PDB file of C-alpha atoms and ligand atoms in Angstrom:
ATOM      1  CA  UNK A   1      16.363  30.740  13.857  1.00 50.00           C
ATOM      2  CA  UNK A   2      16.732  29.821  10.247  1.00 63.00           C
ATOM      3  CA  UNK A   3      13.814  28.352   8.395  1.00 91.00           C
ATOM      4  CA  UNK A   4      12.683  24.853   7.602  1.00 95.00           C
ATOM      5  CA  UNK A   5      13.091  24.173   3.895  1.00 97.00           C
ATOM      6  CA  UNK A   6      11.449  21.978   1.295  1.00 97.00           C
ATOM      7  CA  UNK A   7      13.523  20.436  -1.491  1.00 96.00           C
ATOM      8  CA  UNK A   8      12.163  18.723  -4.549  1.00 96.00           C
ATOM      9  CA  UNK A   9      11.903  14.971  -4.069  1.00 96.00           C
ATOM     10  CA  UNK A  10      13.247  12.577  -6.664  1.00 96.00           C
ATOM     11  CA  UNK A  11      12.141   9.035  -5.811  1.00 96.00           C
ATOM     12  CA  UNK A  12      14.678   6.205  -6.003  1.00 97.00           C
ATOM     13  CA  UNK A  13      14.329   4.454  -9.376  1.00 97.00           C
ATOM     14  CA  UNK A  14      13.656   1.069  -7.790  1.00 96.00           C
ATOM     15  CA  UNK A  15      10.415   2.168  -6.116  1.00 95.00           C
ATOM     16  CA  UNK A  16       8.841   2.685  -9.549  1.00 92.00           C
ATOM     17  CA  UNK A  17       6.167   0.095 -10.202  1.00 92.00           C
ATOM     18  CA  UNK A  18       5.598  -0.625  -6.508  1.00 95.00           C
ATOM     19  CA  UNK A  19       2.458   0.645  -4.837  1.00 95.00           C
ATOM     20  CA  UNK A  20       3.124   2.952  -1.863  1.00 95.00           C
ATOM     21  CA  UNK A  21       2.927   0.974   1.357  1.00 96.00           C
ATOM     22  CA  UNK A  22       3.486  -2.306  -0.477  1.00 96.00           C
ATOM     23  CA  UNK A  23       7.232  -2.158  -1.046  1.00 97.00           C
ATOM     24  CA  UNK A  24       8.923  -5.548  -1.216  1.00 96.00           C
ATOM     25  CA  UNK A  25      11.195  -6.430   1.684  1.00 95.00           C
ATOM     26  CA  UNK A  26      14.122  -6.456  -0.735  1.00 95.00           C
ATOM     27  CA  UNK A  27      13.934  -2.640  -0.927  1.00 97.00           C
ATOM     28  CA  UNK A  28      13.597  -2.112   2.813  1.00 97.00           C
ATOM     29  CA  UNK A  29      16.368  -2.075   5.369  1.00 97.00           C
ATOM     30  CA  UNK A  30      15.906  -2.525   9.081  1.00 96.00           C
ATOM     31  CA  UNK A  31      16.785   0.510  11.127  1.00 97.00           C
ATOM     32  CA  UNK A  32      15.771   1.774  14.582  1.00 97.00           C
ATOM     33  CA  UNK A  33      13.284  -1.055  15.100  1.00 96.00           C
ATOM     34  CA  UNK A  34      11.480  -0.291  11.850  1.00 96.00           C
ATOM     35  CA  UNK A  35      12.308  -0.108   8.184  1.00 97.00           C
ATOM     36  CA  UNK A  36      13.301   2.452   5.574  1.00 98.00           C
ATOM     37  CA  UNK A  37      14.012   2.308   1.868  1.00 98.00           C
ATOM     38  CA  UNK A  38      17.656   1.216   1.735  1.00 97.00           C
ATOM     39  CA  UNK A  39      18.869   4.502   0.207  1.00 98.00           C
ATOM     40  CA  UNK A  40      17.029   6.510   2.848  1.00 98.00           C
ATOM     41  CA  UNK A  41      18.325   4.132   5.517  1.00 98.00           C
ATOM     42  CA  UNK A  42      21.933   4.922   4.599  1.00 98.00           C
ATOM     43  CA  UNK A  43      21.256   8.658   4.561  1.00 98.00           C
ATOM     44  CA  UNK A  44      19.444   8.460   7.909  1.00 98.00           C
ATOM     45  CA  UNK A  45      22.264   6.449   9.497  1.00 98.00           C
ATOM     46  CA  UNK A  46      24.808   8.930   8.157  1.00 98.00           C
ATOM     47  CA  UNK A  47      22.774  11.881   9.414  1.00 98.00           C
ATOM     48  CA  UNK A  48      22.442  10.283  12.863  1.00 98.00           C
ATOM     49  CA  UNK A  49      26.183   9.590  13.015  1.00 98.00           C
ATOM     50  CA  UNK A  50      27.016  13.212  12.232  1.00 98.00           C
ATOM     51  CA  UNK A  51      24.469  14.382  14.799  1.00 98.00           C
ATOM     52  CA  UNK A  52      25.951  12.089  17.420  1.00 98.00           C
ATOM     53  CA  UNK A  53      29.413  13.434  16.670  1.00 97.00           C
ATOM     54  CA  UNK A  54      27.982  16.899  17.282  1.00 97.00           C
ATOM     55  CA  UNK A  55      26.351  15.860  20.551  1.00 98.00           C
ATOM     56  CA  UNK A  56      22.799  15.594  19.204  1.00 98.00           C
ATOM     57  CA  UNK A  57      20.750  12.423  19.442  1.00 98.00           C
ATOM     58  CA  UNK A  58      18.438  11.703  16.505  1.00 98.00           C
ATOM     59  CA  UNK A  59      15.849   8.953  16.709  1.00 97.00           C
ATOM     60  CA  UNK A  60      12.401   8.359  15.249  1.00 97.00           C
ATOM     61  CA  UNK A  61       9.356   9.138  17.378  1.00 95.00           C
ATOM     62  CA  UNK A  62       8.541   5.426  17.118  1.00 93.00           C
ATOM     63  CA  UNK A  63       9.363   2.451  14.936  1.00 91.00           C
ATOM     64  CA  UNK A  64       6.059   3.078  13.158  1.00 89.00           C
ATOM     65  CA  UNK A  65       7.221   6.516  12.089  1.00 94.00           C
ATOM     66  CA  UNK A  66       9.649   5.182   9.534  1.00 97.00           C
ATOM     67  CA  UNK A  67       8.232   3.028   6.700  1.00 97.00           C
ATOM     68  CA  UNK A  68       4.504   2.421   7.038  1.00 96.00           C
ATOM     69  CA  UNK A  69       2.615  -0.253   5.189  1.00 96.00           C
ATOM     70  CA  UNK A  70      -0.574   0.713   3.380  1.00 96.00           C
ATOM     71  CA  UNK A  71      -2.601  -1.152   6.008  1.00 95.00           C
ATOM     72  CA  UNK A  72      -0.993   0.605   8.942  1.00 93.00           C
ATOM     73  CA  UNK A  73      -1.457   4.008   7.281  1.00 94.00           C
ATOM     74  CA  UNK A  74      -5.093   3.118   6.554  1.00 96.00           C
ATOM     75  CA  UNK A  75      -5.741   2.024  10.122  1.00 94.00           C
ATOM     76  CA  UNK A  76      -4.447   5.265  11.602  1.00 92.00           C
ATOM     77  CA  UNK A  77      -6.226   7.282   8.907  1.00 95.00           C
ATOM     78  CA  UNK A  78      -9.574   5.698   9.818  1.00 96.00           C
ATOM     79  CA  UNK A  79      -8.915   6.487  13.466  1.00 95.00           C
ATOM     80  CA  UNK A  80      -8.457  10.168  12.695  1.00 96.00           C
ATOM     81  CA  UNK A  81     -10.687  10.902   9.700  1.00 97.00           C
ATOM     82  CA  UNK A  82     -14.368  10.394   8.938  1.00 97.00           C
ATOM     83  CA  UNK A  83     -16.493  10.725   5.817  1.00 96.00           C
ATOM     84  CA  UNK A  84     -19.269  12.517   7.647  1.00 96.00           C
ATOM     85  CA  UNK A  85     -18.775  16.257   7.093  1.00 96.00           C
ATOM     86  CA  UNK A  86     -17.580  18.203  10.105  1.00 95.00           C
ATOM     87  CA  UNK A  87     -17.738  21.980  10.172  1.00 94.00           C
ATOM     88  CA  UNK A  88     -14.328  23.637  10.172  1.00 93.00           C
ATOM     89  CA  UNK A  89     -12.442  20.377  10.206  1.00 95.00           C
ATOM     90  CA  UNK A  90      -9.309  19.968   8.108  1.00 94.00           C
ATOM     91  CA  UNK A  91      -9.792  17.538   5.257  1.00 95.00           C
ATOM     92  CA  UNK A  92      -8.047  14.945   3.153  1.00 95.00           C
ATOM     93  CA  UNK A  93      -9.084  13.405  -0.148  1.00 95.00           C
ATOM     94  CA  UNK A  94      -9.060   9.633  -0.111  1.00 95.00           C
ATOM     95  CA  UNK A  95     -10.705   7.192  -2.533  1.00 92.00           C
ATOM     96  CA  UNK A  96     -11.985  10.172  -4.458  1.00 94.00           C
ATOM     97  CA  UNK A  97     -13.961  11.707  -1.613  1.00 95.00           C
ATOM     98  CA  UNK A  98     -13.355  14.257   1.093  1.00 96.00           C
ATOM     99  CA  UNK A  99     -12.646  13.031   4.622  1.00 97.00           C
ATOM    100  CA  UNK A 100     -12.877  15.214   7.729  1.00 97.00           C
ATOM    101  CA  UNK A 101     -10.534  15.125  10.694  1.00 97.00           C
ATOM    102  CA  UNK A 102     -12.464  13.890  13.717  1.00 96.00           C
ATOM    103  CA  UNK A 103     -10.763  16.295  16.115  1.00 94.00           C
ATOM    104  CA  UNK A 104      -8.287  19.109  15.663  1.00 88.00           C
ATOM    105  CA  UNK A 105      -6.395  17.686  18.626  1.00 90.00           C
ATOM    106  CA  UNK A 106      -5.360  14.759  16.437  1.00 89.00           C
ATOM    107  CA  UNK A 107      -2.244  15.112  14.314  1.00 85.00           C
ATOM    108  CA  UNK A 108      -2.898  15.367  10.591  1.00 86.00           C
ATOM    109  CA  UNK A 109      -2.161  12.304   8.529  1.00 90.00           C
ATOM    110  CA  UNK A 110      -1.694  11.801   4.811  1.00 93.00           C
ATOM    111  CA  UNK A 111      -4.249   9.615   3.079  1.00 95.00           C
ATOM    112  CA  UNK A 112      -3.090   5.997   2.703  1.00 96.00           C
ATOM    113  CA  UNK A 113      -0.715   5.585  -0.214  1.00 94.00           C
ATOM    114  CA  UNK A 114       0.119   9.278  -0.421  1.00 94.00           C
ATOM    115  CA  UNK A 115       2.588   9.561   2.443  1.00 94.00           C
ATOM    116  CA  UNK A 116       6.339   9.432   1.928  1.00 96.00           C
ATOM    117  CA  UNK A 117       6.285   7.061   4.904  1.00 97.00           C
ATOM    118  CA  UNK A 118       4.611   4.596   2.532  1.00 97.00           C
ATOM    119  CA  UNK A 119       7.668   4.790   0.282  1.00 97.00           C
ATOM    120  CA  UNK A 120      10.126   4.321   3.129  1.00 98.00           C
ATOM    121  CA  UNK A 121      11.525   7.788   2.489  1.00 98.00           C
ATOM    122  CA  UNK A 122      10.277   9.697   5.553  1.00 98.00           C
ATOM    123  CA  UNK A 123      11.288   9.795   9.193  1.00 98.00           C
ATOM    124  CA  UNK A 124       9.466  11.493  12.039  1.00 97.00           C
ATOM    125  CA  UNK A 125      12.196  12.746  14.343  1.00 98.00           C
ATOM    126  CA  UNK A 126      11.659  12.565  18.073  1.00 97.00           C
ATOM    127  CA  UNK A 127      11.446  16.022  19.700  1.00 96.00           C
ATOM    128  CA  UNK A 128      12.344  18.056  16.638  1.00 96.00           C
ATOM    129  CA  UNK A 129      12.691  21.338  18.461  1.00 96.00           C
ATOM    130  CA  UNK A 130      15.257  23.566  20.151  1.00 96.00           C
ATOM    131  CA  UNK A 131      18.906  22.679  19.609  1.00 97.00           C
ATOM    132  CA  UNK A 132      18.027  19.483  17.795  1.00 98.00           C
ATOM    133  CA  UNK A 133      15.888  21.291  15.231  1.00 97.00           C
ATOM    134  CA  UNK A 134      18.539  23.959  14.831  1.00 97.00           C
ATOM    135  CA  UNK A 135      21.078  21.227  14.103  1.00 98.00           C
ATOM    136  CA  UNK A 136      18.708  19.555  11.649  1.00 98.00           C
ATOM    137  CA  UNK A 137      18.146  22.797   9.755  1.00 97.00           C
ATOM    138  CA  UNK A 138      21.905  23.249   9.459  1.00 97.00           C
ATOM    139  CA  UNK A 139      22.671  19.673   8.371  1.00 98.00           C
ATOM    140  CA  UNK A 140      19.717  17.809   6.832  1.00 98.00           C
ATOM    141  CA  UNK A 141      20.265  19.152   3.326  1.00 98.00           C
ATOM    142  CA  UNK A 142      23.831  17.797   3.184  1.00 98.00           C
ATOM    143  CA  UNK A 143      22.420  14.312   3.741  1.00 98.00           C
ATOM    144  CA  UNK A 144      19.589  14.640   1.230  1.00 98.00           C
ATOM    145  CA  UNK A 145      16.802  15.299   3.716  1.00 98.00           C
ATOM    146  CA  UNK A 146      14.361  18.156   3.835  1.00 98.00           C
ATOM    147  CA  UNK A 147      10.974  18.904   5.297  1.00 98.00           C
ATOM    148  CA  UNK A 148       7.692  18.242   3.571  1.00 94.00           C
ATOM    149  CA  UNK A 149       5.109  20.264   5.483  1.00 90.00           C
ATOM    150  CA  UNK A 150       6.343  23.538   6.927  1.00 90.00           C
ATOM    151  CA  UNK A 151       6.172  24.887   9.502  1.00 91.00           C
ATOM    152  CA  UNK A 152       3.473  22.575  10.931  1.00 88.00           C
ATOM    153  CA  UNK A 153       5.507  19.364  10.902  1.00 92.00           C
ATOM    154  CA  UNK A 154       9.092  20.124  11.905  1.00 95.00           C
ATOM    155  CA  UNK A 155       9.554  16.461  12.888  1.00 96.00           C
ATOM    156  CA  UNK A 156       8.715  15.055   9.454  1.00 96.00           C
ATOM    157  CA  UNK A 157      11.717  14.891   7.134  1.00 98.00           C
ATOM    158  CA  UNK A 158      11.995  12.965   3.906  1.00 98.00           C
ATOM    159  CA  UNK A 159      14.849  11.796   1.744  1.00 98.00           C
ATOM    160  CA  UNK A 160      14.819  13.656  -1.563  1.00 98.00           C
ATOM    161  CA  UNK A 161      17.874  12.549  -3.506  1.00 98.00           C
ATOM    162  CA  UNK A 162      16.736   9.286  -5.059  1.00 97.00           C
ATOM    163  CA  UNK A 163      19.635   7.357  -6.592  1.00 97.00           C
ATOM    164  CA  UNK A 164      21.976  10.345  -6.351  1.00 97.00           C
ATOM    165  CA  UNK A 165      23.690   9.616  -3.035  1.00 98.00           C
ATOM    166  CA  UNK A 166      24.912  12.861  -1.388  1.00 98.00           C
ATOM    167  CA  UNK A 167      28.655  13.259  -0.772  1.00 98.00           C
ATOM    168  CA  UNK A 168      28.216  13.311   3.006  1.00 98.00           C
ATOM    169  CA  UNK A 169      26.379   9.973   2.857  1.00 98.00           C
ATOM    170  CA  UNK A 170      29.052   8.499   0.576  1.00 98.00           C
ATOM    171  CA  UNK A 171      31.703   9.561   3.079  1.00 97.00           C
ATOM    172  CA  UNK A 172      29.824   7.822   5.898  1.00 98.00           C
ATOM    173  CA  UNK A 173      29.406   4.684   3.764  1.00 97.00           C
ATOM    174  CA  UNK A 174      33.136   4.609   3.015  1.00 97.00           C
ATOM    175  CA  UNK A 175      33.954   4.946   6.699  1.00 97.00           C
ATOM    176  CA  UNK A 176      31.356   2.394   7.883  1.00 96.00           C
ATOM    177  CA  UNK A 177      31.251  -0.354   5.259  1.00 95.00           C
ATOM    178  CA  UNK A 178      29.772  -2.918   7.625  1.00 95.00           C
ATOM    179  CA  UNK A 179      26.751  -0.718   8.357  1.00 96.00           C
ATOM    180  CA  UNK A 180      25.858   0.130   4.782  1.00 96.00           C
ATOM    181  CA  UNK A 181      22.402  -0.981   3.677  1.00 96.00           C
ATOM    182  CA  UNK A 182      21.876  -2.495   0.248  1.00 95.00           C
ATOM    183  CA  UNK A 183      18.834  -3.791  -1.638  1.00 93.00           C
ATOM    184  CA  UNK A 184      17.898  -7.396  -1.003  1.00 87.00           C
ATOM    185  CA  UNK A 185      19.916  -7.449   2.161  1.00 78.00           C
ATOM    186  CA  UNK A 186      17.115  -6.977   4.692  1.00 61.00           C
ATOM    187  CA  UNK A 187      19.395  -5.515   7.295  1.00 51.00           C
ATOM    188  CA  UNK A 188      22.928  -4.301   7.555  1.00 48.00           C
ATOM    189  CA  UNK A 189      25.558  -5.413   8.174  1.00 50.00           C
ATOM    190  CA  UNK A 190      25.927  -8.163   5.592  1.00 45.00           C
ATOM    191  CA  UNK A 191      27.587 -11.120   7.320  1.00 45.00           C
ATOM    192  CA  UNK A 192      30.132 -11.765   4.564  1.00 43.00           C
ATOM    193  CA  UNK A 193      31.209  -8.170   4.141  1.00 41.00           C
ATOM    194  CA  UNK A 194      32.599  -7.802   7.616  1.00 42.00           C
ATOM    195  CA  UNK A 195      34.016 -10.623   9.705  1.00 44.00           C
ATOM    196  CA  UNK A 196      33.623  -8.765  12.981  1.00 45.00           C
ATOM    197  CA  UNK A 197      29.996  -7.917  12.299  1.00 43.00           C
ATOM    198  CA  UNK A 198      27.522  -9.396  14.738  1.00 45.00           C
ATOM    199  CA  UNK A 199      25.405 -12.014  13.013  1.00 47.00           C
ATOM    200  CA  UNK A 200      21.754 -11.176  12.675  1.00 47.00           C
ATOM    201  CA  UNK A 201      19.804 -12.555  15.617  1.00 47.00           C
ATOM    202  CA  UNK A 202      18.147 -15.820  14.720  1.00 47.00           C
ATOM    203  CA  UNK A 203      14.367 -15.771  15.004  1.00 46.00           C
ATOM    204  CA  UNK A 204      14.002 -19.028  16.918  1.00 44.00           C
ATOM    205  CA  UNK A 205      13.664 -20.229  19.535  1.00 41.00           C
ATOM    206  CA  UNK A 206      12.033 -17.460  21.499  1.00 39.00           C
ATOM    207  CA  UNK A 207       9.836 -19.742  23.580  1.00 40.00           C
ATOM    208  CA  UNK A 208      12.060 -22.709  24.128  1.00 35.00           C
ATOM    209  CA  UNK A 209       9.753 -24.696  26.339  1.00 36.00           C
ATOM    210  CA  UNK A 210       6.618 -26.531  25.307  1.00 39.00           C
ATOM    211  CA  UNK A 211       3.508 -24.370  24.990  1.00 39.00           C
ATOM    212  CA  UNK A 212       2.164 -23.554  28.395  1.00 38.00           C
ATOM    213  CA  UNK A 213      -1.457 -23.433  29.371  1.00 37.00           C
ATOM    214  CA  UNK A 214      -1.370 -19.928  30.714  1.00 39.00           C
ATOM    215  CA  UNK A 215      -5.083 -19.949  31.251  1.00 40.00           C
ATOM    216  CA  UNK A 216      -6.652 -23.296  31.991  1.00 39.00           C
ATOM    217  CA  UNK A 217      -9.822 -22.681  30.025  1.00 40.00           C
ATOM    218  CA  UNK A 218      -8.722 -19.947  27.682  1.00 39.00           C
ATOM    219  CA  UNK A 219      -9.540 -20.185  24.002  1.00 41.00           C
ATOM    220  CA  UNK A 220      -5.923 -20.505  23.003  1.00 39.00           C
ATOM    221  CA  UNK A 221      -2.850 -22.484  23.973  1.00 41.00           C
ATOM    222  CA  UNK A 222      -4.567 -25.813  23.805  1.00 38.00           C
ATOM    223  CA  UNK A 223      -1.542 -27.049  21.952  1.00 41.00           C
ATOM    224  CA  UNK A 224       0.646 -25.953  19.103  1.00 44.00           C
ATOM    225  CA  UNK A 225      -0.349 -22.742  17.453  1.00 43.00           C
ATOM    226  CA  UNK A 226      -2.733 -23.217  14.594  1.00 44.00           C
ATOM    227  CA  UNK A 227      -5.262 -21.120  12.779  1.00 41.00           C
ATOM    228  CA  UNK A 228      -8.192 -22.923  14.348  1.00 47.00           C
ATOM    229  CA  UNK A 229      -7.248 -22.406  17.988  1.00 57.00           C
ATOM    230  CA  UNK A 230      -5.617 -18.996  17.765  1.00 69.00           C
ATOM    231  CA  UNK A 231      -7.826 -16.054  16.907  1.00 77.00           C
ATOM    232  CA  UNK A 232      -6.439 -13.101  14.997  1.00 80.00           C
ATOM    233  CA  UNK A 233      -5.796 -10.374  17.551  1.00 84.00           C
ATOM    234  CA  UNK A 234      -5.396  -6.722  16.761  1.00 85.00           C
ATOM    235  CA  UNK A 235      -5.882  -3.246  18.186  1.00 82.00           C
ATOM    236  CA  UNK A 236      -9.192  -3.289  20.043  1.00 79.00           C
ATOM    237  CA  UNK A 237      -9.223  -7.050  20.799  1.00 82.00           C
ATOM    238  CA  UNK A 238      -9.964  -8.017  24.387  1.00 82.00           C
ATOM    239  CA  UNK A 239     -10.211 -11.047  26.590  1.00 81.00           C
ATOM    240  CA  UNK A 240      -8.317 -14.084  27.732  1.00 81.00           C
ATOM    241  CA  UNK A 241      -6.648 -14.674  24.364  1.00 82.00           C
ATOM    242  CA  UNK A 242      -5.187 -11.163  24.562  1.00 86.00           C
ATOM    243  CA  UNK A 243      -4.019 -11.809  28.103  1.00 87.00           C
ATOM    244  CA  UNK A 244      -2.372 -15.051  27.004  1.00 85.00           C
ATOM    245  CA  UNK A 245      -0.696 -13.211  24.160  1.00 86.00           C
ATOM    246  CA  UNK A 246       0.579 -10.541  26.539  1.00 87.00           C
ATOM    247  CA  UNK A 247       1.947 -13.155  28.929  1.00 88.00           C
ATOM    248  CA  UNK A 248       3.740 -14.904  26.088  1.00 87.00           C
ATOM    249  CA  UNK A 249       5.182 -11.562  24.934  1.00 88.00           C
ATOM    250  CA  UNK A 250       6.560 -10.970  28.422  1.00 88.00           C
ATOM    251  CA  UNK A 251       7.927 -14.503  28.435  1.00 85.00           C
ATOM    252  CA  UNK A 252       9.628 -13.745  25.120  1.00 85.00           C
ATOM    253  CA  UNK A 253      11.330 -10.771  26.729  1.00 85.00           C
ATOM    254  CA  UNK A 254       9.114  -8.046  25.266  1.00 87.00           C
ATOM    255  CA  UNK A 255       7.818  -5.434  27.668  1.00 86.00           C
ATOM    256  CA  UNK A 256       4.019  -5.561  27.776  1.00 86.00           C
ATOM    257  CA  UNK A 257       1.117  -5.053  30.173  1.00 87.00           C
ATOM    258  CA  UNK A 258      -0.939  -8.185  30.866  1.00 86.00           C
ATOM    259  CA  UNK A 259      -4.342  -6.557  31.255  1.00 87.00           C
ATOM    260  CA  UNK A 260      -6.189  -8.487  28.543  1.00 87.00           C
ATOM    261  CA  UNK A 261      -6.726  -5.339  26.476  1.00 87.00           C
ATOM    262  CA  UNK A 262      -5.059  -4.949  23.092  1.00 83.00           C
ATOM    263  CA  UNK A 263      -4.294  -1.237  23.128  1.00 85.00           C
ATOM    264  CA  UNK A 264      -1.603   0.808  21.378  1.00 86.00           C
ATOM    265  CA  UNK A 265       1.055  -0.354  23.859  1.00 87.00           C
ATOM    266  CA  UNK A 266       0.284  -3.993  23.187  1.00 90.00           C
ATOM    267  CA  UNK A 267       0.320  -3.269  19.481  1.00 90.00           C
ATOM    268  CA  UNK A 268       3.790  -1.755  19.844  1.00 90.00           C
ATOM    269  CA  UNK A 269       4.891  -4.771  21.918  1.00 92.00           C
ATOM    270  CA  UNK A 270       3.665  -7.069  19.132  1.00 92.00           C
ATOM    271  CA  UNK A 271       5.594  -5.016  16.577  1.00 91.00           C
ATOM    272  CA  UNK A 272       8.689  -5.206  18.747  1.00 90.00           C
ATOM    273  CA  UNK A 273       8.284  -8.967  18.969  1.00 91.00           C
ATOM    274  CA  UNK A 274       7.724  -9.255  15.212  1.00 88.00           C
ATOM    275  CA  UNK A 275      10.839  -7.205  14.597  1.00 89.00           C
ATOM    276  CA  UNK A 276      12.771  -9.402  17.027  1.00 87.00           C
ATOM    277  CA  UNK A 277      11.854 -12.599  15.208  1.00 88.00           C
ATOM    278  CA  UNK A 278      12.276 -11.092  11.767  1.00 88.00           C
ATOM    279  CA  UNK A 279       8.704 -11.035  10.474  1.00 88.00           C
ATOM    280  CA  UNK A 280       6.764  -8.103   9.104  1.00 87.00           C
ATOM    281  CA  UNK A 281       5.823  -5.579  11.780  1.00 87.00           C
ATOM    282  CA  UNK A 282       2.095  -5.509  11.269  1.00 88.00           C
ATOM    283  CA  UNK A 283       1.076  -5.215  14.925  1.00 90.00           C
ATOM    284  CA  UNK A 284      -1.585  -7.803  14.096  1.00 88.00           C
ATOM    285  CA  UNK A 285      -1.306 -11.249  15.648  1.00 88.00           C
ATOM    286  CA  UNK A 286      -2.229 -13.670  12.906  1.00 85.00           C
ATOM    287  CA  UNK A 287      -1.266 -17.304  12.631  1.00 82.00           C
ATOM    288  CA  UNK A 288       2.245 -16.486  11.434  1.00 83.00           C
ATOM    289  CA  UNK A 289       2.890 -14.435  14.570  1.00 85.00           C
ATOM    290  CA  UNK A 290       1.255 -17.050  16.827  1.00 82.00           C
ATOM    291  CA  UNK A 291       3.587 -19.667  15.322  1.00 83.00           C
ATOM    292  CA  UNK A 292       6.563 -17.513  16.290  1.00 85.00           C
ATOM    293  CA  UNK A 293       5.352 -16.674  19.759  1.00 84.00           C
ATOM    294  CA  UNK A 294       4.148 -20.152  20.631  1.00 80.00           C
ATOM    295  CA  UNK A 295       6.010 -22.472  18.274  1.00 73.00           C
TER     296      UNK A 295
HETATM  297 ZN1   ZN B 301       5.809  11.884   9.167  1.00 53.81          ZN
END
């Protein structure tokens, strides 16, 4: 098989001045349940379309493996790396000090702010092996993508071409004007550019009925969502408030266990819900998310 390759990355000019992981929404386009820098989003859509035409399905490993906010990168980093020295462990430098990977079974992760995921320019491709990887090696370069860490991370590709849109991407854009992403647009297609385009789903109302007391004496759902009655829930939270949240997610049509434990699956369900109602996919249930889930 031919080899994975690394091409020099030129960042898009409009990311200059923005901290990695803190890109404004105006530069991010919704794609595959997550977000990418709009230039990368077009290249990724074009690459996927060509793959599909060739009988290969390309999708990200998860919505979180597209653009990652600084906070989400930090959270995962702290799960996998520790400051306490560990013999033989692989290391990363973060905040000026060396961090040690807690277990070699864990996948490596770039320090927060240093990953191309934080610039919306990287995609982790689901099952990048076999025929799919062979296809990627043959085609990624035409669409401005290449690998970043070889050969350890065949799934991780990043968009290298900056403002210089590759010919193959231009051809896709010309053929699919209603799907083209643009800055400030949030998600393609733009309603005015294509009369047959489906309008973007409206965020409300997800829960049409009055708030329900799912748990008679639970700490939440005593009435309308407000900061006082609704605790911030995140990965690791437990208890009746989590269970209530999970039940409301199910009610809103998002697949979720209702076990009262806020694990990675619940976090993904929250992100899916946040994506559905058009708010930032933090995976953290703060007041803004409560207001959407229990308006
Ligand atoms: Zn990656």
